[in-house]
Amino acid sequence: MNRMIRIAAAAVLAVTLGGAFAQAAAINGEVKKIDEGAAKITLKHGPAKSLGMDEPMTMVYRVKDPALLKQVKVGDKVKFEAEEGDGGYTVTTIQKAK
């Protein structure tokens, strides 16, 4: 029985910490330009700690899935996640900020 309680507690802790890390990775920004043909988006954003960027900046990002570009328009405030790869930075998720 004690083993089951420890396993359950560990699972709850892992889910809780995983959620905290996922939220910390979200970056607040604003859509400045969308280039559907090149599958790129220009975002003005605050610090992006998950990418090692401590200062606000405006950058062009590739998008992992071009369908993401249909979810937003220029001027939208957004929350997004991105990852660094060999060819630069790629937006993996994006949604309008609430």
Short mmCIF file of N, CA, C and O in Angstrom, two decimals, residues 19-97:
data_model
loop_
_atom_site.label_atom_id
_atom_site.label_comp_id
_atom_site.label_asym_id
_atom_site.label_seq_id
_atom_site.Cartn_x
_atom_site.Cartn_y
_atom_site.Cartn_z
N GLY A 19 3.52 20.82 -15.84
CA GLY A 19 2.64 21.93 -16.19
C GLY A 19 3.30 23.26 -15.92
O GLY A 19 3.18 24.20 -16.70
N ALA A 20 4.04 23.35 -14.83
CA ALA A 20 4.74 24.60 -14.51
C ALA A 20 5.79 24.91 -15.55
O ALA A 20 5.95 26.04 -15.98
N PHE A 21 6.54 23.89 -15.98
CA PHE A 21 7.56 24.12 -16.99
C PHE A 21 6.94 24.48 -18.33
O PHE A 21 7.44 25.32 -19.04
N ALA A 22 5.83 23.85 -18.67
CA ALA A 22 5.18 24.15 -19.94
C ALA A 22 4.71 25.60 -19.97
O ALA A 22 4.85 26.29 -20.96
N GLN A 23 4.14 26.07 -18.85
CA GLN A 23 3.69 27.46 -18.81
C GLN A 23 4.86 28.42 -18.88
O GLN A 23 4.77 29.46 -19.49
N ALA A 24 5.97 28.07 -18.25
CA ALA A 24 7.14 28.95 -18.25
C ALA A 24 7.71 29.11 -19.65
O ALA A 24 8.35 30.09 -19.95
N ALA A 25 7.49 28.12 -20.52
CA ALA A 25 8.04 28.16 -21.87
C ALA A 25 7.24 29.07 -22.80
O ALA A 25 7.73 29.47 -23.84
N ALA A 26 5.99 29.40 -22.43
CA ALA A 26 5.17 30.26 -23.27
C ALA A 26 5.75 31.67 -23.32
O ALA A 26 6.19 32.20 -22.31
N ILE A 27 5.76 32.24 -24.51
CA ILE A 27 6.33 33.57 -24.73
C ILE A 27 5.20 34.49 -25.18
O ILE A 27 4.40 34.12 -26.04
N ASN A 28 5.11 35.67 -24.58
CA ASN A 28 4.10 36.65 -24.98
C ASN A 28 4.64 37.48 -26.14
O ASN A 28 5.79 37.91 -26.12
N GLY A 29 3.78 37.71 -27.13
CA GLY A 29 4.24 38.49 -28.27
C GLY A 29 3.10 39.12 -29.04
O GLY A 29 1.93 39.05 -28.65
N GLU A 30 3.48 39.76 -30.14
CA GLU A 30 2.52 40.39 -31.05
C GLU A 30 2.93 40.06 -32.48
O GLU A 30 4.12 40.15 -32.83
N VAL A 31 1.96 39.68 -33.29
CA VAL A 31 2.22 39.35 -34.69
C VAL A 31 2.46 40.64 -35.46
O VAL A 31 1.62 41.54 -35.48
N LYS A 32 3.62 40.73 -36.11
CA LYS A 32 3.96 41.92 -36.90
C LYS A 32 3.84 41.66 -38.40
O LYS A 32 3.53 42.56 -39.17
N LYS A 33 4.10 40.39 -38.84
CA LYS A 33 4.04 40.06 -40.26
C LYS A 33 3.85 38.55 -40.39
O LYS A 33 4.36 37.78 -39.59
N ILE A 34 3.11 38.15 -41.42
CA ILE A 34 2.91 36.74 -41.73
C ILE A 34 3.30 36.52 -43.19
O ILE A 34 2.84 37.24 -44.07
N ASP A 35 4.14 35.53 -43.44
CA ASP A 35 4.55 35.16 -44.80
C ASP A 35 4.18 33.70 -45.00
O ASP A 35 4.98 32.79 -44.73
N GLU A 36 2.94 33.48 -45.47
CA GLU A 36 2.45 32.11 -45.64
C GLU A 36 3.27 31.34 -46.67
O GLU A 36 3.51 30.14 -46.51
N GLY A 37 3.70 32.00 -47.74
CA GLY A 37 4.47 31.33 -48.78
C GLY A 37 5.78 30.75 -48.27
O GLY A 37 6.21 29.68 -48.70
N ALA A 38 6.42 31.45 -47.35
CA ALA A 38 7.70 30.99 -46.80
C ALA A 38 7.52 30.26 -45.47
O ALA A 38 8.50 29.80 -44.88
N ALA A 39 6.27 30.17 -44.99
CA ALA A 39 5.96 29.54 -43.69
C ALA A 39 6.75 30.22 -42.57
O ALA A 39 7.38 29.56 -41.75
N LYS A 40 6.67 31.57 -42.56
CA LYS A 40 7.39 32.35 -41.54
C LYS A 40 6.45 33.38 -40.93
O LYS A 40 5.49 33.83 -41.55
N ILE A 41 6.79 33.76 -39.69
CA ILE A 41 6.02 34.77 -38.97
C ILE A 41 6.99 35.68 -38.24
O ILE A 41 8.01 35.21 -37.71
N THR A 42 6.71 36.98 -38.26
CA THR A 42 7.53 37.94 -37.53
C THR A 42 6.79 38.29 -36.25
O THR A 42 5.62 38.68 -36.29
N LEU A 43 7.47 38.10 -35.12
CA LEU A 43 6.87 38.33 -33.81
C LEU A 43 7.71 39.31 -33.00
O LEU A 43 8.94 39.19 -32.94
N LYS A 44 7.03 40.28 -32.43
CA LYS A 44 7.64 41.19 -31.46
C LYS A 44 7.31 40.58 -30.10
O LYS A 44 6.13 40.34 -29.80
N HIS A 45 8.33 40.30 -29.30
CA HIS A 45 8.06 39.61 -28.04
C HIS A 45 8.96 40.06 -26.92
O HIS A 45 9.99 40.68 -27.13
N GLY A 46 8.53 39.72 -25.72
CA GLY A 46 9.30 40.00 -24.52
C GLY A 46 10.41 38.97 -24.38
O GLY A 46 10.68 38.19 -25.30
N PRO A 47 11.07 38.95 -23.22
CA PRO A 47 12.13 37.98 -23.00
C PRO A 47 11.62 36.55 -23.24
O PRO A 47 10.48 36.23 -22.92
N ALA A 48 12.46 35.74 -23.83
CA ALA A 48 12.13 34.34 -24.12
C ALA A 48 13.15 33.47 -23.41
O ALA A 48 14.12 33.01 -24.01
N LYS A 49 12.96 33.28 -22.12
CA LYS A 49 13.92 32.54 -21.30
C LYS A 49 14.15 31.14 -21.84
O LYS A 49 15.25 30.62 -21.79
N SER A 50 13.09 30.51 -22.37
CA SER A 50 13.21 29.14 -22.89
C SER A 50 14.16 29.07 -24.08
O SER A 50 14.66 28.00 -24.41
N LEU A 51 14.40 30.21 -24.73
CA LEU A 51 15.30 30.26 -25.89
C LEU A 51 16.62 30.95 -25.56
O LEU A 51 17.44 31.19 -26.44
N GLY A 52 16.79 31.33 -24.30
CA GLY A 52 18.02 32.02 -23.89
C GLY A 52 18.06 33.49 -24.28
O GLY A 52 19.12 34.08 -24.36
N MET A 53 16.89 34.08 -24.51
CA MET A 53 16.80 35.50 -24.90
C MET A 53 16.31 36.31 -23.70
O MET A 53 15.16 36.16 -23.28
N ASP A 54 17.17 37.14 -23.17
CA ASP A 54 16.83 37.91 -21.96
C ASP A 54 16.22 39.27 -22.26
O ASP A 54 15.72 39.93 -21.36
N GLU A 55 16.27 39.70 -23.50
CA GLU A 55 15.78 41.03 -23.88
C GLU A 55 14.59 40.92 -24.84
O GLU A 55 14.53 39.98 -25.64
N PRO A 56 13.67 41.89 -24.80
CA PRO A 56 12.60 41.92 -25.80
C PRO A 56 13.19 42.15 -27.18
O PRO A 56 14.25 42.78 -27.32
N MET A 57 12.54 41.62 -28.21
CA MET A 57 13.03 41.81 -29.58
C MET A 57 11.95 41.46 -30.59
O MET A 57 10.90 40.94 -30.22
N THR A 58 12.23 41.76 -31.82
CA THR A 58 11.37 41.38 -32.94
C THR A 58 12.18 40.44 -33.81
O THR A 58 13.31 40.77 -34.19
N MET A 59 11.60 39.26 -34.09
CA MET A 59 12.33 38.23 -34.85
C MET A 59 11.42 37.55 -35.86
O MET A 59 10.21 37.49 -35.66
N VAL A 60 12.03 37.03 -36.89
CA VAL A 60 11.33 36.19 -37.87
C VAL A 60 11.55 34.74 -37.45
O VAL A 60 12.67 34.31 -37.19
N TYR A 61 10.45 34.00 -37.36
CA TYR A 61 10.49 32.59 -36.99
C TYR A 61 9.92 31.74 -38.12
O TYR A 61 8.99 32.16 -38.80
N ARG A 62 10.44 30.55 -38.29
CA ARG A 62 9.78 29.55 -39.13
C ARG A 62 8.63 28.99 -38.30
O ARG A 62 8.62 29.12 -37.08
N VAL A 63 7.67 28.36 -38.96
CA VAL A 63 6.60 27.68 -38.22
C VAL A 63 6.69 26.18 -38.52
O VAL A 63 6.98 25.78 -39.64
N LYS A 64 6.47 25.40 -37.48
CA LYS A 64 6.55 23.94 -37.62
C LYS A 64 5.46 23.43 -38.56
O LYS A 64 5.70 22.56 -39.37
N ASP A 65 4.27 24.02 -38.42
CA ASP A 65 3.13 23.63 -39.24
C ASP A 65 2.55 24.89 -39.86
O ASP A 65 2.05 25.76 -39.14
N PRO A 66 2.57 25.03 -41.18
CA PRO A 66 2.06 26.24 -41.83
C PRO A 66 0.60 26.56 -41.47
O PRO A 66 0.19 27.71 -41.54
N ALA A 67 -0.17 25.58 -41.03
CA ALA A 67 -1.56 25.82 -40.62
C ALA A 67 -1.62 26.74 -39.41
O ALA A 67 -2.64 27.41 -39.19
N LEU A 68 -0.55 26.83 -38.63
CA LEU A 68 -0.52 27.73 -37.48
C LEU A 68 -0.73 29.18 -37.90
O LEU A 68 -1.30 29.98 -37.16
N LEU A 69 -0.29 29.52 -39.11
CA LEU A 69 -0.39 30.90 -39.58
C LEU A 69 -1.83 31.32 -39.83
O LEU A 69 -2.14 32.51 -39.86
N LYS A 70 -2.71 30.37 -40.02
CA LYS A 70 -4.13 30.67 -40.27
C LYS A 70 -4.87 31.01 -38.98
O LYS A 70 -5.98 31.53 -39.01
N GLN A 71 -4.25 30.72 -37.83
CA GLN A 71 -4.89 30.95 -36.53
C GLN A 71 -4.75 32.38 -36.03
O GLN A 71 -5.42 32.78 -35.08
N VAL A 72 -3.86 33.16 -36.65
CA VAL A 72 -3.57 34.51 -36.17
C VAL A 72 -3.50 35.47 -37.35
O VAL A 72 -3.39 35.06 -38.50
N LYS A 73 -3.55 36.77 -37.01
CA LYS A 73 -3.39 37.80 -38.04
C LYS A 73 -2.50 38.90 -37.49
O LYS A 73 -2.26 38.99 -36.29
N VAL A 74 -2.01 39.75 -38.37
CA VAL A 74 -1.14 40.86 -37.97
C VAL A 74 -1.87 41.71 -36.93
O VAL A 74 -3.05 42.03 -37.09
N GLY A 75 -1.17 42.04 -35.87
CA GLY A 75 -1.73 42.85 -34.79
C GLY A 75 -2.22 42.02 -33.61
O GLY A 75 -2.41 42.57 -32.53
N ASP A 76 -2.41 40.73 -33.78
CA ASP A 76 -2.88 39.88 -32.68
C ASP A 76 -1.83 39.77 -31.58
O ASP A 76 -0.63 39.63 -31.87
N LYS A 77 -2.28 39.83 -30.35
CA LYS A 77 -1.45 39.50 -29.19
C LYS A 77 -1.51 37.99 -29.07
O LYS A 77 -2.59 37.39 -29.14
N VAL A 78 -0.34 37.36 -28.89
CA VAL A 78 -0.29 35.90 -28.88
C VAL A 78 0.59 35.37 -27.75
O VAL A 78 1.37 36.11 -27.15
N LYS A 79 0.41 34.09 -27.49
CA LYS A 79 1.32 33.31 -26.66
C LYS A 79 1.83 32.21 -27.58
O LYS A 79 1.06 31.59 -28.30
N PHE A 80 3.14 32.00 -27.56
CA PHE A 80 3.70 30.98 -28.44
C PHE A 80 4.85 30.26 -27.77
O PHE A 80 5.39 30.73 -26.76
N GLU A 81 5.17 29.12 -28.31
CA GLU A 81 6.34 28.36 -27.89
C GLU A 81 7.19 28.14 -29.12
O GLU A 81 6.68 28.01 -30.23
N ALA A 82 8.49 28.12 -28.92
CA ALA A 82 9.42 27.94 -30.04
C ALA A 82 10.59 27.09 -29.57
O ALA A 82 10.85 26.96 -28.37
N GLU A 83 11.28 26.54 -30.55
CA GLU A 83 12.47 25.75 -30.25
C GLU A 83 13.59 26.17 -31.18
O GLU A 83 13.34 26.67 -32.28
N GLU A 84 14.81 25.98 -30.72
CA GLU A 84 15.98 26.31 -31.53
C GLU A 84 16.44 25.05 -32.26
O GLU A 84 16.51 23.97 -31.68
N GLY A 85 16.74 25.20 -33.53
CA GLY A 85 17.24 24.09 -34.33
C GLY A 85 18.44 24.52 -35.14
O GLY A 85 18.95 25.63 -34.98
N ASP A 86 18.88 23.65 -36.02
CA ASP A 86 20.05 23.94 -36.85
C ASP A 86 19.85 25.17 -37.72
O ASP A 86 20.77 25.95 -37.94
N GLY A 87 18.63 25.36 -38.23
CA GLY A 87 18.37 26.45 -39.15
C GLY A 87 17.79 27.70 -38.51
O GLY A 87 17.30 28.58 -39.20
N GLY A 88 17.79 27.78 -37.19
CA GLY A 88 17.24 28.95 -36.51
C GLY A 88 16.14 28.56 -35.54
O GLY A 88 16.14 27.45 -35.00
N TYR A 89 15.19 29.44 -35.35
CA TYR A 89 14.12 29.24 -34.38
C TYR A 89 12.82 28.90 -35.10
O TYR A 89 12.50 29.48 -36.14
N THR A 90 12.06 27.97 -34.50
CA THR A 90 10.81 27.51 -35.10
C THR A 90 9.69 27.59 -34.08
O THR A 90 9.83 27.08 -32.96
N VAL A 91 8.58 28.24 -34.46
CA VAL A 91 7.39 28.29 -33.61
C VAL A 91 6.72 26.92 -33.69
O VAL A 91 6.44 26.42 -34.78
N THR A 92 6.48 26.33 -32.51
CA THR A 92 5.85 25.01 -32.46
C THR A 92 4.37 25.11 -32.11
O THR A 92 3.59 24.26 -32.54
N THR A 93 3.98 26.11 -31.33
CA THR A 93 2.58 26.36 -31.01
C THR A 93 2.36 27.87 -30.93
O THR A 93 3.27 28.62 -30.57
N ILE A 94 1.14 28.30 -31.27
CA ILE A 94 0.79 29.71 -31.16
C ILE A 94 -0.71 29.80 -30.97
O ILE A 94 -1.48 29.02 -31.54
N GLN A 95 -1.12 30.73 -30.12
CA GLN A 95 -2.55 30.99 -29.94
C GLN A 95 -2.74 32.45 -29.54
O GLN A 95 -1.84 33.07 -28.98
N LYS A 96 -3.92 32.96 -29.85
CA LYS A 96 -4.24 34.33 -29.44
C LYS A 96 -4.24 34.41 -27.93
O LYS A 96 -4.74 33.51 -27.26
N ALA A 97 -3.70 35.50 -27.40
CA ALA A 97 -3.68 35.71 -25.96
C ALA A 97 -5.08 36.10 -25.51
O ALA A 97 -5.82 36.75 -26.25
#
